[in-house]
Amino acid sequence: MTSLEKEQQREEEKKRKKFIWLWLLLIMIGVVLWYFMRQTPRVPLIGSELLPDVGDANDQYVSERAQEIADANYFTLQINPEAVFEDGKSPGSIEIVNPGTNVYPIAVDISLADSEEVIYSSGAIHPNQFVENVQLATPLTEGIYSATAVIHIYDPDTKERQGITEAELTIIVKN
């Protein structure tokens, strides 16, 4: 036997060993899969006479139900981006609306952007209510101020806060 033949024989032996290991691996995977498939619990089929009354899940019903769920979780807010005050001590127009399409009551805190001082807190504004004219908690001098409205969103049943969102606005004090 020449060295070339011995080398070819070794290569064939390596291929055979790889092939045997591959088959063993596949058999082991098959056994494991078979074992776990046998272990899954079977769900019994219950006759319809034992089930509670059910309705048809037609496309229209499913669509209407999905819209109801979406509406219950949808939140909109209307707030005027400019609040105008004749002077810093008298009430001014701010216009915060919690539309009737919302199910969540809100509360709004407005703070100055540079100092983060809260200059107005609305208290609860329920769906289909609005705030139009407000008195600032801190009088402001004449000027234009950048402010942030922090809107707290509450669960209508538990009264627990569900979320927060913010809106930028400008406060204009004329005199």
PDB file of C-alpha atoms in Angstrom:
ATOM      1  CA  MET A   1       0.000   0.000   0.000  1.00  0.00           C
ATOM      2  CA  THR A   2       1.408   3.323  -0.991  1.00  0.00           C
ATOM      3  CA  SER A   3       1.224   6.458   1.066  1.00  0.00           C
ATOM      4  CA  LEU A   4      -1.320   7.888  -1.371  1.00  0.00           C
ATOM      5  CA  GLU A   5      -3.593   4.897  -0.851  1.00  0.00           C
ATOM      6  CA  LYS A   6      -3.184   5.153   2.920  1.00  0.00           C
ATOM      7  CA  GLU A   7      -4.113   8.840   2.768  1.00  0.00           C
ATOM      8  CA  GLN A   8      -7.228   8.087   0.712  1.00  0.00           C
ATOM      9  CA  GLN A   9      -8.182   5.340   3.148  1.00  0.00           C
ATOM     10  CA  ARG A  10      -7.841   7.763   6.095  1.00  0.00           C
ATOM     11  CA  GLU A  11      -9.988  10.328   4.306  1.00  0.00           C
ATOM     12  CA  GLU A  12     -12.694   7.736   3.667  1.00  0.00           C
ATOM     13  CA  GLU A  13     -12.533   6.656   7.317  1.00  0.00           C
ATOM     14  CA  LYS A  14     -12.959  10.323   8.420  1.00  0.00           C
ATOM     15  CA  LYS A  15     -15.944  10.724   6.118  1.00  0.00           C
ATOM     16  CA  ARG A  16     -17.524   7.544   7.502  1.00  0.00           C
ATOM     17  CA  LYS A  17     -17.019   8.742  11.079  1.00  0.00           C
ATOM     18  CA  LYS A  18     -18.545  12.153  10.274  1.00  0.00           C
ATOM     19  CA  PHE A  19     -21.485  10.410   8.625  1.00  0.00           C
ATOM     20  CA  ILE A  20     -22.022   8.133  11.652  1.00  0.00           C
ATOM     21  CA  TRP A  21     -21.850  11.093  14.074  1.00  0.00           C
ATOM     22  CA  LEU A  22     -24.320  13.059  11.957  1.00  0.00           C
ATOM     23  CA  TRP A  23     -26.773  10.136  11.985  1.00  0.00           C
ATOM     24  CA  LEU A  24     -26.376   9.711  15.747  1.00  0.00           C
ATOM     25  CA  LEU A  25     -27.034  13.409  16.259  1.00  0.00           C
ATOM     26  CA  LEU A  26     -30.144  13.322  14.085  1.00  0.00           C
ATOM     27  CA  ILE A  27     -31.429  10.243  15.917  1.00  0.00           C
ATOM     28  CA  MET A  28     -30.872  11.945  19.281  1.00  0.00           C
ATOM     29  CA  ILE A  29     -32.727  15.081  18.118  1.00  0.00           C
ATOM     30  CA  GLY A  30     -35.574  12.904  16.861  1.00  0.00           C
ATOM     31  CA  VAL A  31     -35.809  11.059  20.196  1.00  0.00           C
ATOM     32  CA  VAL A  32     -35.860  14.339  22.145  1.00  0.00           C
ATOM     33  CA  LEU A  33     -38.565  15.807  19.888  1.00  0.00           C
ATOM     34  CA  TRP A  34     -40.629  12.617  20.138  1.00  0.00           C
ATOM     35  CA  TYR A  35     -40.336  12.691  23.941  1.00  0.00           C
ATOM     36  CA  PHE A  36     -41.499  16.314  24.239  1.00  0.00           C
ATOM     37  CA  MET A  37     -44.318  15.867  21.754  1.00  0.00           C
ATOM     38  CA  ARG A  38     -45.629  12.988  23.862  1.00  0.00           C
ATOM     39  CA  GLN A  39     -45.514  15.191  26.965  1.00  0.00           C
ATOM     40  CA  THR A  40     -47.805  17.968  25.672  1.00  0.00           C
ATOM     41  CA  PRO A  41     -51.186  17.759  27.365  1.00  0.00           C
ATOM     42  CA  ARG A  42     -54.095  16.947  25.173  1.00  0.00           C
ATOM     43  CA  VAL A  43     -57.026  19.361  25.245  1.00  0.00           C
ATOM     44  CA  PRO A  44     -60.331  17.551  25.405  1.00  0.00           C
ATOM     45  CA  LEU A  45     -62.982  18.469  22.893  1.00  0.00           C
ATOM     46  CA  ILE A  46     -66.138  19.615  24.653  1.00  0.00           C
ATOM     47  CA  GLY A  47     -69.505  19.230  23.021  1.00  0.00           C
ATOM     48  CA  SER A  48     -71.283  22.483  22.130  1.00  0.00           C
ATOM     49  CA  GLU A  49     -74.175  21.655  24.443  1.00  0.00           C
ATOM     50  CA  LEU A  50     -71.802  22.068  27.428  1.00  0.00           C
ATOM     51  CA  LEU A  51     -70.439  25.435  26.311  1.00  0.00           C
ATOM     52  CA  PRO A  52     -71.978  28.756  27.359  1.00  0.00           C
ATOM     53  CA  ASP A  53     -74.025  30.689  24.835  1.00  0.00           C
ATOM     54  CA  VAL A  54     -71.790  32.133  22.170  1.00  0.00           C
ATOM     55  CA  GLY A  55     -72.342  34.457  19.266  1.00  0.00           C
ATOM     56  CA  ASP A  56     -70.940  34.558  15.817  1.00  0.00           C
ATOM     57  CA  ALA A  57     -67.551  36.231  15.506  1.00  0.00           C
ATOM     58  CA  ASN A  58     -68.322  37.760  12.143  1.00  0.00           C
ATOM     59  CA  ASP A  59     -66.061  40.462  10.725  1.00  0.00           C
ATOM     60  CA  GLN A  60     -68.420  43.307  11.617  1.00  0.00           C
ATOM     61  CA  TYR A  61     -68.675  42.256  15.284  1.00  0.00           C
ATOM     62  CA  VAL A  62     -64.904  41.800  15.594  1.00  0.00           C
ATOM     63  CA  SER A  63     -64.310  45.171  13.937  1.00  0.00           C
ATOM     64  CA  GLU A  64     -66.811  46.955  16.211  1.00  0.00           C
ATOM     65  CA  ARG A  65     -65.330  45.347  19.337  1.00  0.00           C
ATOM     66  CA  ALA A  66     -61.783  46.271  18.273  1.00  0.00           C
ATOM     67  CA  GLN A  67     -62.938  49.879  17.724  1.00  0.00           C
ATOM     68  CA  GLU A  68     -64.537  49.976  21.192  1.00  0.00           C
ATOM     69  CA  ILE A  69     -61.286  48.818  22.775  1.00  0.00           C
ATOM     70  CA  ALA A  70     -59.265  51.305  20.731  1.00  0.00           C
ATOM     71  CA  ASP A  71     -61.622  54.176  21.645  1.00  0.00           C
ATOM     72  CA  ALA A  72     -61.334  53.323  25.338  1.00  0.00           C
ATOM     73  CA  ASN A  73     -57.538  53.581  25.111  1.00  0.00           C
ATOM     74  CA  TYR A  74     -57.376  56.630  22.842  1.00  0.00           C
ATOM     75  CA  PHE A  75     -56.519  60.011  24.305  1.00  0.00           C
ATOM     76  CA  THR A  76     -56.688  63.446  22.691  1.00  0.00           C
ATOM     77  CA  LEU A  77     -56.141  66.893  24.132  1.00  0.00           C
ATOM     78  CA  GLN A  78     -56.726  70.372  22.817  1.00  0.00           C
ATOM     79  CA  ILE A  79     -54.614  73.165  24.236  1.00  0.00           C
ATOM     80  CA  ASN A  80     -54.023  76.585  22.742  1.00  0.00           C
ATOM     81  CA  PRO A  81     -50.263  76.985  22.138  1.00  0.00           C
ATOM     82  CA  GLU A  82     -50.508  80.669  23.181  1.00  0.00           C
ATOM     83  CA  ALA A  83     -51.964  81.858  26.483  1.00  0.00           C
ATOM     84  CA  VAL A  84     -52.656  85.613  26.476  1.00  0.00           C
ATOM     85  CA  PHE A  85     -52.934  87.803  29.591  1.00  0.00           C
ATOM     86  CA  GLU A  86     -53.637  91.554  29.607  1.00  0.00           C
ATOM     87  CA  ASP A  87     -51.386  91.863  32.640  1.00  0.00           C
ATOM     88  CA  GLY A  88     -49.701  89.362  34.963  1.00  0.00           C
ATOM     89  CA  LYS A  89     -52.307  89.731  37.729  1.00  0.00           C
ATOM     90  CA  SER A  90     -55.607  89.358  35.859  1.00  0.00           C
ATOM     91  CA  PRO A  91     -57.153  86.206  34.339  1.00  0.00           C
ATOM     92  CA  GLY A  92     -56.154  85.329  30.797  1.00  0.00           C
ATOM     93  CA  SER A  93     -57.191  83.033  27.974  1.00  0.00           C
ATOM     94  CA  ILE A  94     -55.556  79.610  28.005  1.00  0.00           C
ATOM     95  CA  GLU A  95     -58.122  77.180  26.473  1.00  0.00           C
ATOM     96  CA  ILE A  96     -57.566  73.592  27.653  1.00  0.00           C
ATOM     97  CA  VAL A  97     -60.147  71.092  26.358  1.00  0.00           C
ATOM     98  CA  ASN A  98     -60.638  67.460  27.388  1.00  0.00           C
ATOM     99  CA  PRO A  99     -62.895  66.297  24.513  1.00  0.00           C
ATOM    100  CA  GLY A 100     -65.903  64.057  25.085  1.00  0.00           C
ATOM    101  CA  THR A 101     -64.204  61.351  23.000  1.00  0.00           C
ATOM    102  CA  ASN A 102     -61.799  60.765  25.903  1.00  0.00           C
ATOM    103  CA  VAL A 103     -62.667  58.487  28.777  1.00  0.00           C
ATOM    104  CA  TYR A 104     -59.840  59.796  30.958  1.00  0.00           C
ATOM    105  CA  PRO A 105     -59.998  62.795  33.316  1.00  0.00           C
ATOM    106  CA  ILE A 106     -56.881  64.970  33.192  1.00  0.00           C
ATOM    107  CA  ALA A 107     -55.113  67.586  35.292  1.00  0.00           C
ATOM    108  CA  VAL A 108     -52.768  70.168  33.781  1.00  0.00           C
ATOM    109  CA  ASP A 109     -49.779  71.852  35.418  1.00  0.00           C
ATOM    110  CA  ILE A 110     -48.130  74.715  33.530  1.00  0.00           C
ATOM    111  CA  SER A 111     -44.585  75.665  34.439  1.00  0.00           C
ATOM    112  CA  LEU A 112     -42.129  78.199  33.079  1.00  0.00           C
ATOM    113  CA  ALA A 113     -39.473  76.592  30.901  1.00  0.00           C
ATOM    114  CA  ASP A 114     -36.514  78.479  32.358  1.00  0.00           C
ATOM    115  CA  SER A 115     -37.297  78.118  36.085  1.00  0.00           C
ATOM    116  CA  GLU A 116     -39.681  75.117  36.061  1.00  0.00           C
ATOM    117  CA  GLU A 117     -41.872  77.100  38.493  1.00  0.00           C
ATOM    118  CA  VAL A 118     -45.506  75.926  38.342  1.00  0.00           C
ATOM    119  CA  ILE A 119     -47.612  78.974  37.543  1.00  0.00           C
ATOM    120  CA  TYR A 120     -50.967  77.206  37.021  1.00  0.00           C
ATOM    121  CA  SER A 121     -52.604  73.920  38.110  1.00  0.00           C
ATOM    122  CA  SER A 122     -55.999  73.080  36.704  1.00  0.00           C
ATOM    123  CA  GLY A 123     -57.283  70.359  38.997  1.00  0.00           C
ATOM    124  CA  ALA A 124     -59.468  67.664  37.418  1.00  0.00           C
ATOM    125  CA  ILE A 125     -60.822  68.298  33.929  1.00  0.00           C
ATOM    126  CA  HIS A 126     -63.246  65.518  33.030  1.00  0.00           C
ATOM    127  CA  PRO A 127     -64.118  64.423  29.485  1.00  0.00           C
ATOM    128  CA  ASN A 128     -66.280  66.993  27.708  1.00  0.00           C
ATOM    129  CA  GLN A 129     -65.055  69.829  29.974  1.00  0.00           C
ATOM    130  CA  PHE A 130     -62.774  72.773  29.237  1.00  0.00           C
ATOM    131  CA  VAL A 131     -60.895  75.566  30.965  1.00  0.00           C
ATOM    132  CA  GLU A 132     -60.935  78.900  29.198  1.00  0.00           C
ATOM    133  CA  ASN A 133     -59.848  81.757  31.481  1.00  0.00           C
ATOM    134  CA  VAL A 134     -57.387  81.220  34.328  1.00  0.00           C
ATOM    135  CA  GLN A 135     -55.622  83.155  37.033  1.00  0.00           C
ATOM    136  CA  LEU A 136     -51.878  82.532  37.294  1.00  0.00           C
ATOM    137  CA  ALA A 137     -50.598  81.405  40.699  1.00  0.00           C
ATOM    138  CA  THR A 138     -47.551  83.664  40.273  1.00  0.00           C
ATOM    139  CA  PRO A 139     -47.988  87.124  38.707  1.00  0.00           C
ATOM    140  CA  LEU A 140     -45.752  87.687  35.686  1.00  0.00           C
ATOM    141  CA  THR A 141     -44.315  90.910  34.323  1.00  0.00           C
ATOM    142  CA  GLU A 142     -44.807  92.033  30.740  1.00  0.00           C
ATOM    143  CA  GLY A 143     -43.155  89.704  28.233  1.00  0.00           C
ATOM    144  CA  ILE A 144     -43.237  86.454  26.345  1.00  0.00           C
ATOM    145  CA  TYR A 145     -42.515  83.272  28.286  1.00  0.00           C
ATOM    146  CA  SER A 146     -41.825  79.721  27.115  1.00  0.00           C
ATOM    147  CA  ALA A 147     -43.766  77.219  29.184  1.00  0.00           C
ATOM    148  CA  THR A 148     -44.533  73.522  29.406  1.00  0.00           C
ATOM    149  CA  ALA A 149     -47.941  72.047  30.094  1.00  0.00           C
ATOM    150  CA  VAL A 150     -47.661  68.697  31.871  1.00  0.00           C
ATOM    151  CA  ILE A 151     -50.866  66.735  31.363  1.00  0.00           C
ATOM    152  CA  HIS A 152     -51.581  64.033  33.961  1.00  0.00           C
ATOM    153  CA  ILE A 153     -53.959  61.342  32.702  1.00  0.00           C
ATOM    154  CA  TYR A 154     -56.068  59.475  35.284  1.00  0.00           C
ATOM    155  CA  ASP A 155     -58.058  56.239  35.304  1.00  0.00           C
ATOM    156  CA  PRO A 156     -61.762  57.199  35.526  1.00  0.00           C
ATOM    157  CA  ASP A 157     -62.558  54.361  37.961  1.00  0.00           C
ATOM    158  CA  THR A 158     -59.540  54.077  40.273  1.00  0.00           C
ATOM    159  CA  LYS A 159     -58.465  57.751  39.992  1.00  0.00           C
ATOM    160  CA  GLU A 160     -54.853  56.546  39.731  1.00  0.00           C
ATOM    161  CA  ARG A 161     -52.525  58.306  37.324  1.00  0.00           C
ATOM    162  CA  GLN A 162     -52.143  56.313  34.112  1.00  0.00           C
ATOM    163  CA  GLY A 163     -49.663  58.480  32.252  1.00  0.00           C
ATOM    164  CA  ILE A 164     -48.184  61.872  31.544  1.00  0.00           C
ATOM    165  CA  THR A 165     -47.733  63.835  28.366  1.00  0.00           C
ATOM    166  CA  GLU A 166     -46.376  67.318  27.716  1.00  0.00           C
ATOM    167  CA  ALA A 167     -47.117  70.223  25.409  1.00  0.00           C
ATOM    168  CA  GLU A 168     -45.043  73.318  24.770  1.00  0.00           C
ATOM    169  CA  LEU A 169     -46.769  76.685  24.880  1.00  0.00           C
ATOM    170  CA  THR A 170     -46.054  80.403  24.992  1.00  0.00           C
ATOM    171  CA  ILE A 171     -47.420  82.760  27.603  1.00  0.00           C
ATOM    172  CA  ILE A 172     -47.858  86.362  26.505  1.00  0.00           C
ATOM    173  CA  VAL A 173     -48.295  89.075  29.147  1.00  0.00           C
ATOM    174  CA  LYS A 174     -49.210  92.351  27.404  1.00  0.00           C
ATOM    175  CA  ASN A 175     -48.801  94.929  30.235  1.00  0.00           C
TER     176      ASN A 175
END
